[in-house]
PDB file of C-alpha atoms in Angstrom:
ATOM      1  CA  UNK A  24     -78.553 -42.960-172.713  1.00 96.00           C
ATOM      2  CA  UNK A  25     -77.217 -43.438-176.159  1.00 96.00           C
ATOM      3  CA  UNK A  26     -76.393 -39.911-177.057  1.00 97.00           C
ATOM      4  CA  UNK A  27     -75.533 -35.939-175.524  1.00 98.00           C
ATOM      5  CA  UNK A  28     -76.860 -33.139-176.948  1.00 98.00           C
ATOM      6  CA  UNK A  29     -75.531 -29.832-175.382  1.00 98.00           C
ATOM      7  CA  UNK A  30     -76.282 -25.915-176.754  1.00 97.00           C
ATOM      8  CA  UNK A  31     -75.098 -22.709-174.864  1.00 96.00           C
ATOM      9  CA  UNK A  32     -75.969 -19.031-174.925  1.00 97.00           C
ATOM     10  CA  UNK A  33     -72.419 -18.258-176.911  1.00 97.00           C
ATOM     11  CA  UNK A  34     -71.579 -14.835-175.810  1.00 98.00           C
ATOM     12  CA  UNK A  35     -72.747 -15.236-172.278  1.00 98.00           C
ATOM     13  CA  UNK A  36     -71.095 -18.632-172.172  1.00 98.00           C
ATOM     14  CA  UNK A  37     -67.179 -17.159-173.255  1.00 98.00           C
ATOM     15  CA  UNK A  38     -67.870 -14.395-171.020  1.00 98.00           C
ATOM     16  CA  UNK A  39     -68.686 -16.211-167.852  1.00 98.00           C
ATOM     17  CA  UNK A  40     -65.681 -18.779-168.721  1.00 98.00           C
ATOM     18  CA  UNK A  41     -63.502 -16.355-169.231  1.00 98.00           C
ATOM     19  CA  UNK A  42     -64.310 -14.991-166.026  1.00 99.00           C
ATOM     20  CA  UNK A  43     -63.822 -18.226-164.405  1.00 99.00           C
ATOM     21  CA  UNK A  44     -60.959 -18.730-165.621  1.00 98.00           C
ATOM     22  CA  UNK A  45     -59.424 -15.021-164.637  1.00 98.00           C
ATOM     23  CA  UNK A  46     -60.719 -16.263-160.641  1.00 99.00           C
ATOM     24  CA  UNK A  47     -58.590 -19.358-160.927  1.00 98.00           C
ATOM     25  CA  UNK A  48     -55.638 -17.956-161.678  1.00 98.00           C
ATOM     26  CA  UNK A  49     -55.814 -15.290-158.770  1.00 98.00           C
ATOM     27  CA  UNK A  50     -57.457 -17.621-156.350  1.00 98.00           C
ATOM     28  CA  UNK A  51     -54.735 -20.498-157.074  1.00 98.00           C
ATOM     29  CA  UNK A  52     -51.269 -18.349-158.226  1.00 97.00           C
ATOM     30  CA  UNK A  53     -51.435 -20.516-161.587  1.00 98.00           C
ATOM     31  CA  UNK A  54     -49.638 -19.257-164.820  1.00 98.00           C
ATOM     32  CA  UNK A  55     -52.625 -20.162-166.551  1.00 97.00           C
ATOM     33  CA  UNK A  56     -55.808 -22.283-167.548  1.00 98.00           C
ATOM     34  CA  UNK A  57     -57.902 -22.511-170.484  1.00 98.00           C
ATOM     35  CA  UNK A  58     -61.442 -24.565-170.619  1.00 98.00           C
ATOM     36  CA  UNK A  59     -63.180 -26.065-173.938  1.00 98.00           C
ATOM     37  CA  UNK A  60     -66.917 -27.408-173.492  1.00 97.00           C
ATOM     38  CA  UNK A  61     -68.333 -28.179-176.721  1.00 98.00           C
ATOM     39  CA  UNK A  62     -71.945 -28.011-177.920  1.00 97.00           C
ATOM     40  CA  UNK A  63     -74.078 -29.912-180.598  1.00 98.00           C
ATOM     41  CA  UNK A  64     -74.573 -33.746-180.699  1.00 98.00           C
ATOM     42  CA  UNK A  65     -71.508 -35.919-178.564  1.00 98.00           C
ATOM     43  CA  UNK A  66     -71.594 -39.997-178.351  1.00 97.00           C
ATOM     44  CA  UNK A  67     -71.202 -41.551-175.052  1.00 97.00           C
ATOM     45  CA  UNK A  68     -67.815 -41.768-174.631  1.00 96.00           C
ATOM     46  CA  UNK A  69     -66.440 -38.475-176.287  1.00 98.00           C
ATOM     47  CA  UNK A  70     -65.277 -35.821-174.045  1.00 98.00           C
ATOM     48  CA  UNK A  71     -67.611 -33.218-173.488  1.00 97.00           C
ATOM     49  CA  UNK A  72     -65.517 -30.591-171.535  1.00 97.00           C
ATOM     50  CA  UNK A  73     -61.454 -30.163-171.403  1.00 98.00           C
ATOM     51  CA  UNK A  74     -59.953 -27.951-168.645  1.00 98.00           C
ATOM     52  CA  UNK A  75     -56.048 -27.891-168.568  1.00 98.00           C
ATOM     53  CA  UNK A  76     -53.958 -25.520-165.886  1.00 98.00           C
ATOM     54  CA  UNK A  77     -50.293 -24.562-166.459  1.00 98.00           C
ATOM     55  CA  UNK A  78     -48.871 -24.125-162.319  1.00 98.00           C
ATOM     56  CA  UNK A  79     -45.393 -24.046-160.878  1.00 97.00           C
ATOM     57  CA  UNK A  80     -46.951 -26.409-158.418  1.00 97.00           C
ATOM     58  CA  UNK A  81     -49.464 -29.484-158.660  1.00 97.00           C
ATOM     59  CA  UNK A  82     -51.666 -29.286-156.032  1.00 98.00           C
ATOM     60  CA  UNK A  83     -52.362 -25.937-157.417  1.00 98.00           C
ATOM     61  CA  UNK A  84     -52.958 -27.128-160.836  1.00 98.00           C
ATOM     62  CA  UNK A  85     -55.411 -29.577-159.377  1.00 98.00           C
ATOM     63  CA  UNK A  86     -57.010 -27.365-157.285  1.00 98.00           C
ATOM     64  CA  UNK A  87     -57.240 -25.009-160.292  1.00 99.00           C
ATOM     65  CA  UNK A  88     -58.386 -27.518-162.521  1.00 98.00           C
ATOM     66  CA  UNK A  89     -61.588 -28.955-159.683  1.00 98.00           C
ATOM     67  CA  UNK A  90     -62.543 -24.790-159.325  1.00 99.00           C
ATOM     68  CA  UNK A  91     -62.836 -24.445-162.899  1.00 98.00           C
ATOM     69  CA  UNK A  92     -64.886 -27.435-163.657  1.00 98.00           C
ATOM     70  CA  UNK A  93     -67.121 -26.982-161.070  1.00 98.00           C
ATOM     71  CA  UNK A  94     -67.913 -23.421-161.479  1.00 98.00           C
ATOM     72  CA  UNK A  95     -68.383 -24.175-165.440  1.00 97.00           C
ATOM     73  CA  UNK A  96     -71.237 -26.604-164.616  1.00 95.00           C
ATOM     74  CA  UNK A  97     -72.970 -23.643-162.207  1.00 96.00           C
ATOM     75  CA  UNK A  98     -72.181 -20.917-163.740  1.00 97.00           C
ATOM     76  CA  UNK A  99     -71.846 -21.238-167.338  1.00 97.00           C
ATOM     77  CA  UNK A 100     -74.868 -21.116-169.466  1.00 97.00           C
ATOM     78  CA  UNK A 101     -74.646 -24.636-171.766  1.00 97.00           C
ATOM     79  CA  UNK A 102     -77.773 -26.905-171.245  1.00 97.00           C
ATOM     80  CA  UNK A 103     -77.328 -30.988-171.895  1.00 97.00           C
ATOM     81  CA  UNK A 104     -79.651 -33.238-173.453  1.00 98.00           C
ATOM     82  CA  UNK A 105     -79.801 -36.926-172.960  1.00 97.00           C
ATOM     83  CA  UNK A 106     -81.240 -38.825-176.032  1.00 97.00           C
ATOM     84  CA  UNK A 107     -82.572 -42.488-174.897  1.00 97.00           C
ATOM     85  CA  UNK A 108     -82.652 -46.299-176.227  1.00 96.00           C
ATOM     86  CA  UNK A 109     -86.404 -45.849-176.675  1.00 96.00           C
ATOM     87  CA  UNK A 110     -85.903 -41.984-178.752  1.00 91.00           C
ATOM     88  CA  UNK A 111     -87.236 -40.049-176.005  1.00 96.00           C
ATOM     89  CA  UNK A 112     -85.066 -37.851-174.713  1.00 95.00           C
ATOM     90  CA  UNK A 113     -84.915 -35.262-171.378  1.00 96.00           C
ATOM     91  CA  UNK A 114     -83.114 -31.761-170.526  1.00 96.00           C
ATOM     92  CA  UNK A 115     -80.882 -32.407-167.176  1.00 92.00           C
ATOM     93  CA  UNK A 116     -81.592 -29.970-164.673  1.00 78.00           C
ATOM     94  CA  UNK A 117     -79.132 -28.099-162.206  1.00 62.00           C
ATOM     95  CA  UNK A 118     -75.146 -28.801-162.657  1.00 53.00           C
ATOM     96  CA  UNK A 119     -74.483 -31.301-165.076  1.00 50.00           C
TER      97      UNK A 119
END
């Protein structure tokens, strides 16, 4: 794999984060948590999705931060791309 492509369905994508994001902070008793995931054309290497959690405690902040991530990749409508050596390239199925 020499490249990432990701794209999203925008409006559905904030929405369903957002929503995420509200279920973490009840479910865990954090102050807050905010999630980035970009989209377009990403080297190997460069991050691809940044979750950060704000908690009076950190096992809750980690526990915050795992729920978020994991629901993103289920939930969240954003599709990745690998691009290989030989210039094919193949759509990864399921969470990713």
């Amino acid at each position: 794999v020499t490249q990432l492509h990701y794209q999203s369905y925008k409006t559905l994508a904030v929405k369903e984060g957002n929503k995420i994001l509200g279920e973490a902070k009840e479910q865990f008793n954090i102050v807050n948590a905010l999630c980035v995931h970009r989209v377009g054309d990403l080297n190997i290497g460069e991050t691809a999705v940044w979750v950060g959690v704000n908690a009076s405690h950190r096992d809750a902040a980690f526990n915050a931060c795992r729920y978020v991530i994991d629901e993103i990749k289920t939930r969240v409508p954003i599709w990745k791309k690998e691009i290989y050596v030989d210039g094919d390239s193949g759509w990864l199925e399921g969470a990713g």
